[in-house]
PDB file of C-alpha atoms and ligand atoms in Angstrom:
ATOM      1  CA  UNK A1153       0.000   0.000   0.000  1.00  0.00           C
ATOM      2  CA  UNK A1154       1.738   3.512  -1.020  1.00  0.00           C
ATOM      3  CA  UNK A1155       1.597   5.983   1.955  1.00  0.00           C
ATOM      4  CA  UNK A1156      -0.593   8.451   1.536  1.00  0.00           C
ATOM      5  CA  UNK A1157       0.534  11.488  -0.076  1.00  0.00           C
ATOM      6  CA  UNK A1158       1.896  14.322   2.886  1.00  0.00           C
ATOM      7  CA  UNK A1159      -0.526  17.201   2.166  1.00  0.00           C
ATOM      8  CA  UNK A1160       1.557  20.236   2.393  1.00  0.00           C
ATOM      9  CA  UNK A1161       0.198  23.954   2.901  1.00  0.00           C
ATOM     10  CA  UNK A1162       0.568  25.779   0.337  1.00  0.00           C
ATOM     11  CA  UNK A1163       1.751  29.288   1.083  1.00  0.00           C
ATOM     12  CA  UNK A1164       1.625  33.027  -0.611  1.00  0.00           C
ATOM     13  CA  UNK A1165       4.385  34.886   0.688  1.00  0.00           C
ATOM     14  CA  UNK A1166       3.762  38.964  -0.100  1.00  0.00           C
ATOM     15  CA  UNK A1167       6.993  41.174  -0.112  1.00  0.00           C
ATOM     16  CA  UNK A1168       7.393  44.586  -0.837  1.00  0.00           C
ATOM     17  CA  UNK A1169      11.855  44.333  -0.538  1.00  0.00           C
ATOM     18  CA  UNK A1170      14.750  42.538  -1.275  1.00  0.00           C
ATOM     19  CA  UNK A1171      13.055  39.313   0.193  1.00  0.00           C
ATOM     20  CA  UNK A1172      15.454  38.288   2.984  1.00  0.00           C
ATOM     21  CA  UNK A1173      12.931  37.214   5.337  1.00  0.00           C
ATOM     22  CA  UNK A1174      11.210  35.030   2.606  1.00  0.00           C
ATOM     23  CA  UNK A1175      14.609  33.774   2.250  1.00  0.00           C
ATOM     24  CA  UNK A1176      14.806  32.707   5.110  1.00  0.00           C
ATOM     25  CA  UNK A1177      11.191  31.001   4.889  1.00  0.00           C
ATOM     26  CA  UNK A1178      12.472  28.749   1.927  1.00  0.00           C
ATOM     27  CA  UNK A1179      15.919  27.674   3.280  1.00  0.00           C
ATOM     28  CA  UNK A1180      13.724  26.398   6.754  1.00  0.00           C
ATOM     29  CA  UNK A1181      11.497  24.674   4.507  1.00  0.00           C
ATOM     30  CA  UNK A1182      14.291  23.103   2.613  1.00  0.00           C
ATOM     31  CA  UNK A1183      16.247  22.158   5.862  1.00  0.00           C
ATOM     32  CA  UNK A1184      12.730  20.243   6.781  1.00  0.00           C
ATOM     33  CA  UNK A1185      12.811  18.132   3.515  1.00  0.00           C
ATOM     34  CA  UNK A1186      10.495  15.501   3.073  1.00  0.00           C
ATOM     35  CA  UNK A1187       8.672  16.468   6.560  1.00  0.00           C
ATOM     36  CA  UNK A1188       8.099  19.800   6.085  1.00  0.00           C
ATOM     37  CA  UNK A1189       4.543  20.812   6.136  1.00  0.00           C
ATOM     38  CA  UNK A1190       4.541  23.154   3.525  1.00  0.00           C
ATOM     39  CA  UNK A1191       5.382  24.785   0.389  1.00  0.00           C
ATOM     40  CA  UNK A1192       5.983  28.366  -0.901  1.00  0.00           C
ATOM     41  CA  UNK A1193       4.016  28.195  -4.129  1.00  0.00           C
ATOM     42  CA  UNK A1194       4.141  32.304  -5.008  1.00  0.00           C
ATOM     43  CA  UNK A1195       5.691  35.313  -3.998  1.00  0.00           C
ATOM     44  CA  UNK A1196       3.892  38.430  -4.954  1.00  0.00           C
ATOM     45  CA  UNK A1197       4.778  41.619  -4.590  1.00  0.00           C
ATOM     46  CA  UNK A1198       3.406  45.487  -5.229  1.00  0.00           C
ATOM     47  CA  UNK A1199       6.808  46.802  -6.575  1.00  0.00           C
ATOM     48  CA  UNK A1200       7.537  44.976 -10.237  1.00  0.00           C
ATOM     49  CA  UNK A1201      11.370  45.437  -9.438  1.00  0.00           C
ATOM     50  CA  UNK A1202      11.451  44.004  -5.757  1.00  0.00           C
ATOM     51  CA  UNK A1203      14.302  41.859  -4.773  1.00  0.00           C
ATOM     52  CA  UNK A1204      12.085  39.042  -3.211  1.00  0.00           C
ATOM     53  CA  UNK A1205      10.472  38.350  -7.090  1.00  0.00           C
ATOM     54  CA  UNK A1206      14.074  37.554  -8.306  1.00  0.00           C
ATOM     55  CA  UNK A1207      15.144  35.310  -5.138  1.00  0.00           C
ATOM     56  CA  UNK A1208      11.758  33.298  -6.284  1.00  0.00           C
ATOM     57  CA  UNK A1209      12.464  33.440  -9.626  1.00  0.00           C
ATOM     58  CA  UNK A1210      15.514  31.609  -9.160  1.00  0.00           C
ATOM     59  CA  UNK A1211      13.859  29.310  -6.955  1.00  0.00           C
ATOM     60  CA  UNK A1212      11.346  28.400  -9.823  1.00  0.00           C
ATOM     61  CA  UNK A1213       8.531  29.639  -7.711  1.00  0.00           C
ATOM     62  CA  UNK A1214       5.538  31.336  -9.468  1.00  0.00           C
ATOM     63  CA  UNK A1215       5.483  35.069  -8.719  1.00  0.00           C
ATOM     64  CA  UNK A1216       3.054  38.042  -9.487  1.00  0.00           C
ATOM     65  CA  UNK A1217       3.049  41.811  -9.365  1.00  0.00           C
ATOM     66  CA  UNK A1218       0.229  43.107  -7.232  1.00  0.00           C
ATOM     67  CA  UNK A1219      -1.801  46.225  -8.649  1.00  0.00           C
ATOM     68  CA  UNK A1220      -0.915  49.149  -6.503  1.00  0.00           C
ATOM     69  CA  UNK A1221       1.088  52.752  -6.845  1.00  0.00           C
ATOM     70  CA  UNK A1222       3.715  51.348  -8.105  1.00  0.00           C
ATOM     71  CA  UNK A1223       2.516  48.591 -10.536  1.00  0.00           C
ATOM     72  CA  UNK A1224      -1.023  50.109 -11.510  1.00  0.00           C
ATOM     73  CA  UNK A1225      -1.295  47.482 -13.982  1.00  0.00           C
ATOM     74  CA  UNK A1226      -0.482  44.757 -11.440  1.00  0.00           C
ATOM     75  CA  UNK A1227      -3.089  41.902 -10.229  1.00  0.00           C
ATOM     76  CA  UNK A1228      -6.004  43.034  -7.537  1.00  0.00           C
ATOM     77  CA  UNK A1229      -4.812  41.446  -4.848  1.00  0.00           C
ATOM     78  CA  UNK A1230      -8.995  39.971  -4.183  1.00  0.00           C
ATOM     79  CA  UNK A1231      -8.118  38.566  -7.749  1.00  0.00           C
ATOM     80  CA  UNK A1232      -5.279  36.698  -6.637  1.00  0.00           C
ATOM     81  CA  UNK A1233      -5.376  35.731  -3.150  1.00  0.00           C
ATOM     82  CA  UNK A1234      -8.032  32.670  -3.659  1.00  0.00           C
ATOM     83  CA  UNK A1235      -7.947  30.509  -0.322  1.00  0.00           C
ATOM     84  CA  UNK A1236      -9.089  27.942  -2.844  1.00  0.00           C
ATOM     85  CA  UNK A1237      -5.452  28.393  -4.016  1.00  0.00           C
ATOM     86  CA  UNK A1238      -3.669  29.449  -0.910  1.00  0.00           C
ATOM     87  CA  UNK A1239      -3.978  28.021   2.725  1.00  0.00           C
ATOM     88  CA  UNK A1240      -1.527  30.528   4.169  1.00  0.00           C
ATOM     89  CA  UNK A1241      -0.592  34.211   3.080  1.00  0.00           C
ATOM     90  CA  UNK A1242       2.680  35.276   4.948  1.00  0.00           C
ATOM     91  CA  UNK A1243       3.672  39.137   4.762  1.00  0.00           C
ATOM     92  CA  UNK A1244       7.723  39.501   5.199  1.00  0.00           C
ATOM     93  CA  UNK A1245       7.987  43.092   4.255  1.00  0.00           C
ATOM     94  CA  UNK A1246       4.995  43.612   2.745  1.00  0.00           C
ATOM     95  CA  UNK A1247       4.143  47.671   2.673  1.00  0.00           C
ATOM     96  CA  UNK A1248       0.818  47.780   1.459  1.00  0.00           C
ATOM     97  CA  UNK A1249      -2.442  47.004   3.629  1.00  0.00           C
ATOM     98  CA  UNK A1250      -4.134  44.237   2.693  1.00  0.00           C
ATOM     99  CA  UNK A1251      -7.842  44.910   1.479  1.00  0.00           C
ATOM    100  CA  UNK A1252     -10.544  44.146   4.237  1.00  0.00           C
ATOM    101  CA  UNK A1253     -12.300  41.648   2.110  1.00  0.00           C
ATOM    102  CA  UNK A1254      -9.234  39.777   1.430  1.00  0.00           C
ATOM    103  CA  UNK A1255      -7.921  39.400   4.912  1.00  0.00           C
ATOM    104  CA  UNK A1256     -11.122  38.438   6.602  1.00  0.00           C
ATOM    105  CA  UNK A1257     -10.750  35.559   3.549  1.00  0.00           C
ATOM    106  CA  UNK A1258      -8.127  33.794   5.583  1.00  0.00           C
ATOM    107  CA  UNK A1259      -9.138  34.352   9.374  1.00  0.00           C
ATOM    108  CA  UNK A1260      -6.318  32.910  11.776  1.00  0.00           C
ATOM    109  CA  UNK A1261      -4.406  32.243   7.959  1.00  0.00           C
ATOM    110  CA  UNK A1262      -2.645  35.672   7.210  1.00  0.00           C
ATOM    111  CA  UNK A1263       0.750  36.537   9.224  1.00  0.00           C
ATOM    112  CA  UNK A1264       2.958  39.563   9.218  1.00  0.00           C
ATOM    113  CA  UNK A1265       6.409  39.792  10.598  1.00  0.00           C
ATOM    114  CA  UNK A1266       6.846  43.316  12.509  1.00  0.00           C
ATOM    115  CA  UNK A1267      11.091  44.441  13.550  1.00  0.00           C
ATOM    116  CA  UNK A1268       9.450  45.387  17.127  1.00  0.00           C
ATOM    117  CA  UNK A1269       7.363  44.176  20.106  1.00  0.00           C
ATOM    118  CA  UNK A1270       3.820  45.247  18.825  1.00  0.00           C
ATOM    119  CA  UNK A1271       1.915  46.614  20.050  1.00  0.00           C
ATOM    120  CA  UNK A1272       5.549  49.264  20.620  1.00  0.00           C
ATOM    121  CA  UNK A1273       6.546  51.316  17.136  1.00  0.00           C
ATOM    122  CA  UNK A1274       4.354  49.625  15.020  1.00  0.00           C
ATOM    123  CA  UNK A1275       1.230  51.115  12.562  1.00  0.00           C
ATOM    124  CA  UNK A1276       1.112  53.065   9.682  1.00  0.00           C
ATOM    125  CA  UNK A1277       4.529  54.301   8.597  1.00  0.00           C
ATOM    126  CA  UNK A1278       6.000  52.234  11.111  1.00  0.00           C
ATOM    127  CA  UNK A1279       8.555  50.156   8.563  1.00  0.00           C
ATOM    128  CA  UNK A1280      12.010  49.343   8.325  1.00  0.00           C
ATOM    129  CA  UNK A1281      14.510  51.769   9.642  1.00  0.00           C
ATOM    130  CA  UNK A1282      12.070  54.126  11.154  1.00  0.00           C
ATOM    131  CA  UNK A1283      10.993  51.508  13.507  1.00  0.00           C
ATOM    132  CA  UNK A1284      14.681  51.537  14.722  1.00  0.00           C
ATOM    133  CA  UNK A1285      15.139  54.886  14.885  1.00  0.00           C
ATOM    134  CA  UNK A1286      12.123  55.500  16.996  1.00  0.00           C
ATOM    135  CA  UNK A1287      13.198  52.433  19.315  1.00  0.00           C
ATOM    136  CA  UNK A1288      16.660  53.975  19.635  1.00  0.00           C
ATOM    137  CA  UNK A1289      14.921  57.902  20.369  1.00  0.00           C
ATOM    138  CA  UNK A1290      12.960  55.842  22.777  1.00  0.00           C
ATOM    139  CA  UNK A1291      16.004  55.143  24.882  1.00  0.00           C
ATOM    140  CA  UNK A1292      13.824  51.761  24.461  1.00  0.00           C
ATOM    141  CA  UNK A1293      16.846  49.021  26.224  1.00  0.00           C
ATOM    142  CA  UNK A1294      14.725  45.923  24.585  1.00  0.00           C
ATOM    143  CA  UNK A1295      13.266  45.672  21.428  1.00  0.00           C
ATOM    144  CA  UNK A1296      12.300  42.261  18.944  1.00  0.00           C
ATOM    145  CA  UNK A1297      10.001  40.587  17.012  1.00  0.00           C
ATOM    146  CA  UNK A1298       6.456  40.043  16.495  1.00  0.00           C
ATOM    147  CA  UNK A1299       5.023  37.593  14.444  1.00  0.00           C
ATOM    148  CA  UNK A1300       1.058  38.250  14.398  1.00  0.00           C
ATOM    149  CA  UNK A1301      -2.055  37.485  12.773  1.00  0.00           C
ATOM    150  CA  UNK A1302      -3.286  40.193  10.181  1.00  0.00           C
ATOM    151  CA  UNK A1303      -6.039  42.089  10.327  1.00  0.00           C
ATOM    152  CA  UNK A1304      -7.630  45.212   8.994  1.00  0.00           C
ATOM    153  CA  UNK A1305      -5.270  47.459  10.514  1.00  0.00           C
ATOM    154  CA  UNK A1306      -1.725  47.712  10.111  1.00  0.00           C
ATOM    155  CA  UNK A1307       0.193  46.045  12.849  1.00  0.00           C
ATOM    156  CA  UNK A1308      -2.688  44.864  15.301  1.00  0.00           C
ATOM    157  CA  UNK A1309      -3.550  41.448  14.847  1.00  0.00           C
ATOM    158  CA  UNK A1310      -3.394  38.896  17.111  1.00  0.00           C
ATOM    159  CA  UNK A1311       0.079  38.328  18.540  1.00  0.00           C
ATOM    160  CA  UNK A1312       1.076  34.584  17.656  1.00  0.00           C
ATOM    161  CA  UNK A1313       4.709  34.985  18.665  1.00  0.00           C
ATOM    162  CA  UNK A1314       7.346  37.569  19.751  1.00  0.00           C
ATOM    163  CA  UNK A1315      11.262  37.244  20.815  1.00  0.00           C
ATOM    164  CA  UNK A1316      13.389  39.903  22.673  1.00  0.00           C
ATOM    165  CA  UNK A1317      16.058  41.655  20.979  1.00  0.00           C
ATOM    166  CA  UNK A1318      18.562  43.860  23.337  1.00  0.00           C
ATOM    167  CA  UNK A1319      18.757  47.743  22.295  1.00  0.00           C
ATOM    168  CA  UNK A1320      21.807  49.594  22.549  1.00  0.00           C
ATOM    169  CA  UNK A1321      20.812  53.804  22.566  1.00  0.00           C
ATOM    170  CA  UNK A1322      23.929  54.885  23.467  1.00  0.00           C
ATOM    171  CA  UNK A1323      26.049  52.678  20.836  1.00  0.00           C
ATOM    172  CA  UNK A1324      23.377  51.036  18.406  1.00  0.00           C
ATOM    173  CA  UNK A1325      22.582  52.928  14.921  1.00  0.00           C
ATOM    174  CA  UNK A1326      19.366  52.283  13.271  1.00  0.00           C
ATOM    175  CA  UNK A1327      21.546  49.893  11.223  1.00  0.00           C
ATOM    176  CA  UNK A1328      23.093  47.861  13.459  1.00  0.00           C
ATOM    177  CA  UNK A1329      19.955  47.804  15.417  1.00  0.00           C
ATOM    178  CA  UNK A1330      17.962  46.345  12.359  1.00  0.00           C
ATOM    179  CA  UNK A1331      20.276  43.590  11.695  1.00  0.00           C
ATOM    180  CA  UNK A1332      20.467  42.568  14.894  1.00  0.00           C
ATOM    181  CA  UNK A1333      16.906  42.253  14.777  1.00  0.00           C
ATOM    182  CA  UNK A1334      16.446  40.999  11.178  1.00  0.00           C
ATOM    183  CA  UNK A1335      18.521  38.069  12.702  1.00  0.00           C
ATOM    184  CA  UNK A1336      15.723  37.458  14.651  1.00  0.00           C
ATOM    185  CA  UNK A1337      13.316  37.682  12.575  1.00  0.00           C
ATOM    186  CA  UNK A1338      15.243  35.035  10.459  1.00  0.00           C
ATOM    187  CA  UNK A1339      14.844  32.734  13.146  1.00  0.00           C
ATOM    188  CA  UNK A1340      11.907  33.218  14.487  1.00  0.00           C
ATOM    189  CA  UNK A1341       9.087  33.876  11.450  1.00  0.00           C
ATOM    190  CA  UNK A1342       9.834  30.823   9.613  1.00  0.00           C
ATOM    191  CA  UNK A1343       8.950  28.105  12.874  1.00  0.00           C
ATOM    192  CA  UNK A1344       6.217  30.364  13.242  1.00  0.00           C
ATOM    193  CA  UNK A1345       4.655  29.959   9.663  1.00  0.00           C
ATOM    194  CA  UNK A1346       5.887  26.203   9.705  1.00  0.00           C
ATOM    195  CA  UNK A1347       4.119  25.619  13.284  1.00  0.00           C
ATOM    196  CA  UNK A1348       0.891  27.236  11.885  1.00  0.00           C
ATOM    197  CA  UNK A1349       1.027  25.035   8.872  1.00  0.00           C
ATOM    198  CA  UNK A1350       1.645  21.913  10.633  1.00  0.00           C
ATOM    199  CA  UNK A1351      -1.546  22.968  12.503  1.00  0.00           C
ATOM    200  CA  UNK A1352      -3.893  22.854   9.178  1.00  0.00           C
ATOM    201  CA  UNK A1353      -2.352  20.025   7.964  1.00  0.00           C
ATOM    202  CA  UNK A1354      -1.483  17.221  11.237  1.00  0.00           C
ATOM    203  CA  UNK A1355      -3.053  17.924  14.186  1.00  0.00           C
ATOM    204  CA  UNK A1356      -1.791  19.538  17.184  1.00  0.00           C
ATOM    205  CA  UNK A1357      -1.009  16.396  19.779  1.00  0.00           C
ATOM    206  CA  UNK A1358      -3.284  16.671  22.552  1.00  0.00           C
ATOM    207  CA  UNK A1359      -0.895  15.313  25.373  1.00  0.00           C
ATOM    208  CA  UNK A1360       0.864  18.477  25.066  1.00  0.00           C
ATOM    209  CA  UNK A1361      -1.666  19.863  28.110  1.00  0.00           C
ATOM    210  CA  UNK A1362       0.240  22.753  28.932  1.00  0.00           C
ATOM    211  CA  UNK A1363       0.704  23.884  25.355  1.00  0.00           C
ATOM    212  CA  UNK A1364       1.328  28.130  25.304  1.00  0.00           C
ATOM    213  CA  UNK A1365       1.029  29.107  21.759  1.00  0.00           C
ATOM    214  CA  UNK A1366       3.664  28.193  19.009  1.00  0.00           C
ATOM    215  CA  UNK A1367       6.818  26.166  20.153  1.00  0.00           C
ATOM    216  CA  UNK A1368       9.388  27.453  18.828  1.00  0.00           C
ATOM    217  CA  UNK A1369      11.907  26.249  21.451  1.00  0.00           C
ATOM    218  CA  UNK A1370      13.918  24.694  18.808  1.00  0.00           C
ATOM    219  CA  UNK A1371      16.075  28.323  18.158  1.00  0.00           C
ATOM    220  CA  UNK A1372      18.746  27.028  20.080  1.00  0.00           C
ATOM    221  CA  UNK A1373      18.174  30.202  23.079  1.00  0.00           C
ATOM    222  CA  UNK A1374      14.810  30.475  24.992  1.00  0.00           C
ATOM    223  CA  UNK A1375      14.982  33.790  26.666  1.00  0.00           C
ATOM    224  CA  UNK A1376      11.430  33.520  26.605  1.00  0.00           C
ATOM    225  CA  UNK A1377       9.992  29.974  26.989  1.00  0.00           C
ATOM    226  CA  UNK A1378       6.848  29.199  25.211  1.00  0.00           C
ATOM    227  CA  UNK A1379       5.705  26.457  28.033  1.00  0.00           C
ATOM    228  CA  UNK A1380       4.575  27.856  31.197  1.00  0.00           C
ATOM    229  CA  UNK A1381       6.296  25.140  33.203  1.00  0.00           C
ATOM    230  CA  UNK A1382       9.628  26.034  31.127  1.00  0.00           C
ATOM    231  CA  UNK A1383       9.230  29.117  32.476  1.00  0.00           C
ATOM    232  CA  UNK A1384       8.772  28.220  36.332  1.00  0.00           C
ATOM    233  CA  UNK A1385      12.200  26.342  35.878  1.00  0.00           C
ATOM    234  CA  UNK A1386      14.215  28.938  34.232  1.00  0.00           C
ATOM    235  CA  UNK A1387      12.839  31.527  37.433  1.00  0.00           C
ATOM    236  CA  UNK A1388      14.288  29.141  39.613  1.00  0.00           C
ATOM    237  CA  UNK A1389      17.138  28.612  38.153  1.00  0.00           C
ATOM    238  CA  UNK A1390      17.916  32.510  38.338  1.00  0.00           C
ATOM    239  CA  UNK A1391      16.473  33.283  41.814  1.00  0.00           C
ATOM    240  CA  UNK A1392      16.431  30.025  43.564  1.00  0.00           C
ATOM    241  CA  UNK A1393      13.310  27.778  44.750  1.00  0.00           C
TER     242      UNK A1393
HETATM  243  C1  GRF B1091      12.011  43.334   7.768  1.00  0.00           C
HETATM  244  O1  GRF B1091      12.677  43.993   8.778  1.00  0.00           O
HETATM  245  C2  GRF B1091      10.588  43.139   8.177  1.00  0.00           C
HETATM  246  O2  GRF B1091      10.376  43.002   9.552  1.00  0.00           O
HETATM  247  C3  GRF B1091       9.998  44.409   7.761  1.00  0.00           C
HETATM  248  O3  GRF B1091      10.591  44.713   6.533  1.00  0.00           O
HETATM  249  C4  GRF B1091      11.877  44.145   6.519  1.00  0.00           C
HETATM  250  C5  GRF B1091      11.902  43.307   5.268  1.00  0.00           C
HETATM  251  O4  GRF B1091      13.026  42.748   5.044  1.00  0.00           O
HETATM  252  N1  GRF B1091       8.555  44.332   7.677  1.00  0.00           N
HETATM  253  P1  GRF B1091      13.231  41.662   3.863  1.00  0.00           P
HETATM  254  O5  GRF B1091      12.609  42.219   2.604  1.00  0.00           O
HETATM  255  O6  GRF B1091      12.543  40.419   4.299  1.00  0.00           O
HETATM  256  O7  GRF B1091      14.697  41.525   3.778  1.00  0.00           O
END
């Protein structure tokens, strides 16, 4: 009897830059092999001459220009994004807000990576180095990552996942800053997206009682356990009993 075929999410991946983050996406998904749970089958993007289309180009991966300022004779992104086609839509670096209709297409389905700890320097306007450069003007001493459901407002969906990064004012530029965080971002968005597509297509094991959110343990540093009992022992461990 052949084993039944693995049925792997299939994923949209929206970017509006040079595509690092989706990079990272495809090289976790490659790592994974045969188990991964899912499969990058486009990368679209609002900006015809974005370096994400190219990194998917030479992946083979279908892409597509999204209408929008830049590419007025793009697709309508309600044209495209068909959740008959997609299971998954994951912004990384995607500029443009996603129409109303579309997003409330995929409820619990759409995810956007943010270079902060949303709800902090996020919203409209709040994108790449100016997110830095407000943490830094802050005097902010921790920053990170959020990984969090979309909705119809930039930057405040659900949070699914976030990770501490440590802030510098006094030394950091809003370079350094950023790829310290980008890092991060590397790291953490891609278990995210994987952990959300193992959900839709092999269910969660129930034994796992005291579940808190995504796992995403296997980074190799847990400064912030995702397992409430995890996080009893590591308080102990600092401060004793
Ligand atoms: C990342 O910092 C991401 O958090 C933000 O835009 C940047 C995109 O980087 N939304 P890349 O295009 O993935 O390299």
């Amino acid at each position: 009897m052949t084993a039944p075929a693995t049925r792997r999410a299939r994923i949209a991946v929206l970017a509006s830059g040079g595509g690092s983050n989706l990079g990272a996406v495809l090289d976790y998904l490659d790592a994974k092999g045969e188990a991964r749970a899912a499969d990058v089958v486009l990368v679209a993007s609002d900006r015809p001459d974005a370096g994400a289309l190219r990194r998917a180009e030479a992946r083979g991966i279908a892409t597509a220009v999204l209408q929008g300022r830049r590419a007025p004779e793009g697709t309508p992104p309600g044209e495209l994004l068909d959740p008959a086609r997609f299971d998954l839509v994951a912004l990384a670096g995607y500029l443009q807000l996603v129409p109303a209709e579309v997003v409330r297409r995929f409820p619990g389905r759409m995810i956007n990576v943010h270079p902060a700890l949303l709800p902090a320097f996020g919203g409209a306007g709040m994108y790449g180095a100016r997110v830095h450069r407000a943490v830094l003007a802050a005097g902010a001493r921790v920053t990170g990552v959020t990984v969090h459901e979309v909705s119809e407002e930039y930057d405040r969906g659900p949070i699914l996942a976030q990770w501490p990064v440590p802030a510098f004012p006094e030394v950091d530029t809003p370079e350094a800053l950023a790829a310290r965080v980008l890092r991060i971002e590397h790291a953490l968005f891609p278990r995210v997206l994987h952990r959300l597509a193992l959900s839709l297509v092999r269910p969660r094991d129930p034994e796992d009682d005291d579940f808190v959110g995504l796992d995403v343990t296997d980074i190799g540093f847990a400064p912030c356990p995702t397992r409430a009992r995890e996080f009893a022992q590591s308080l102990d461990l600092m401060f004793g009993p």
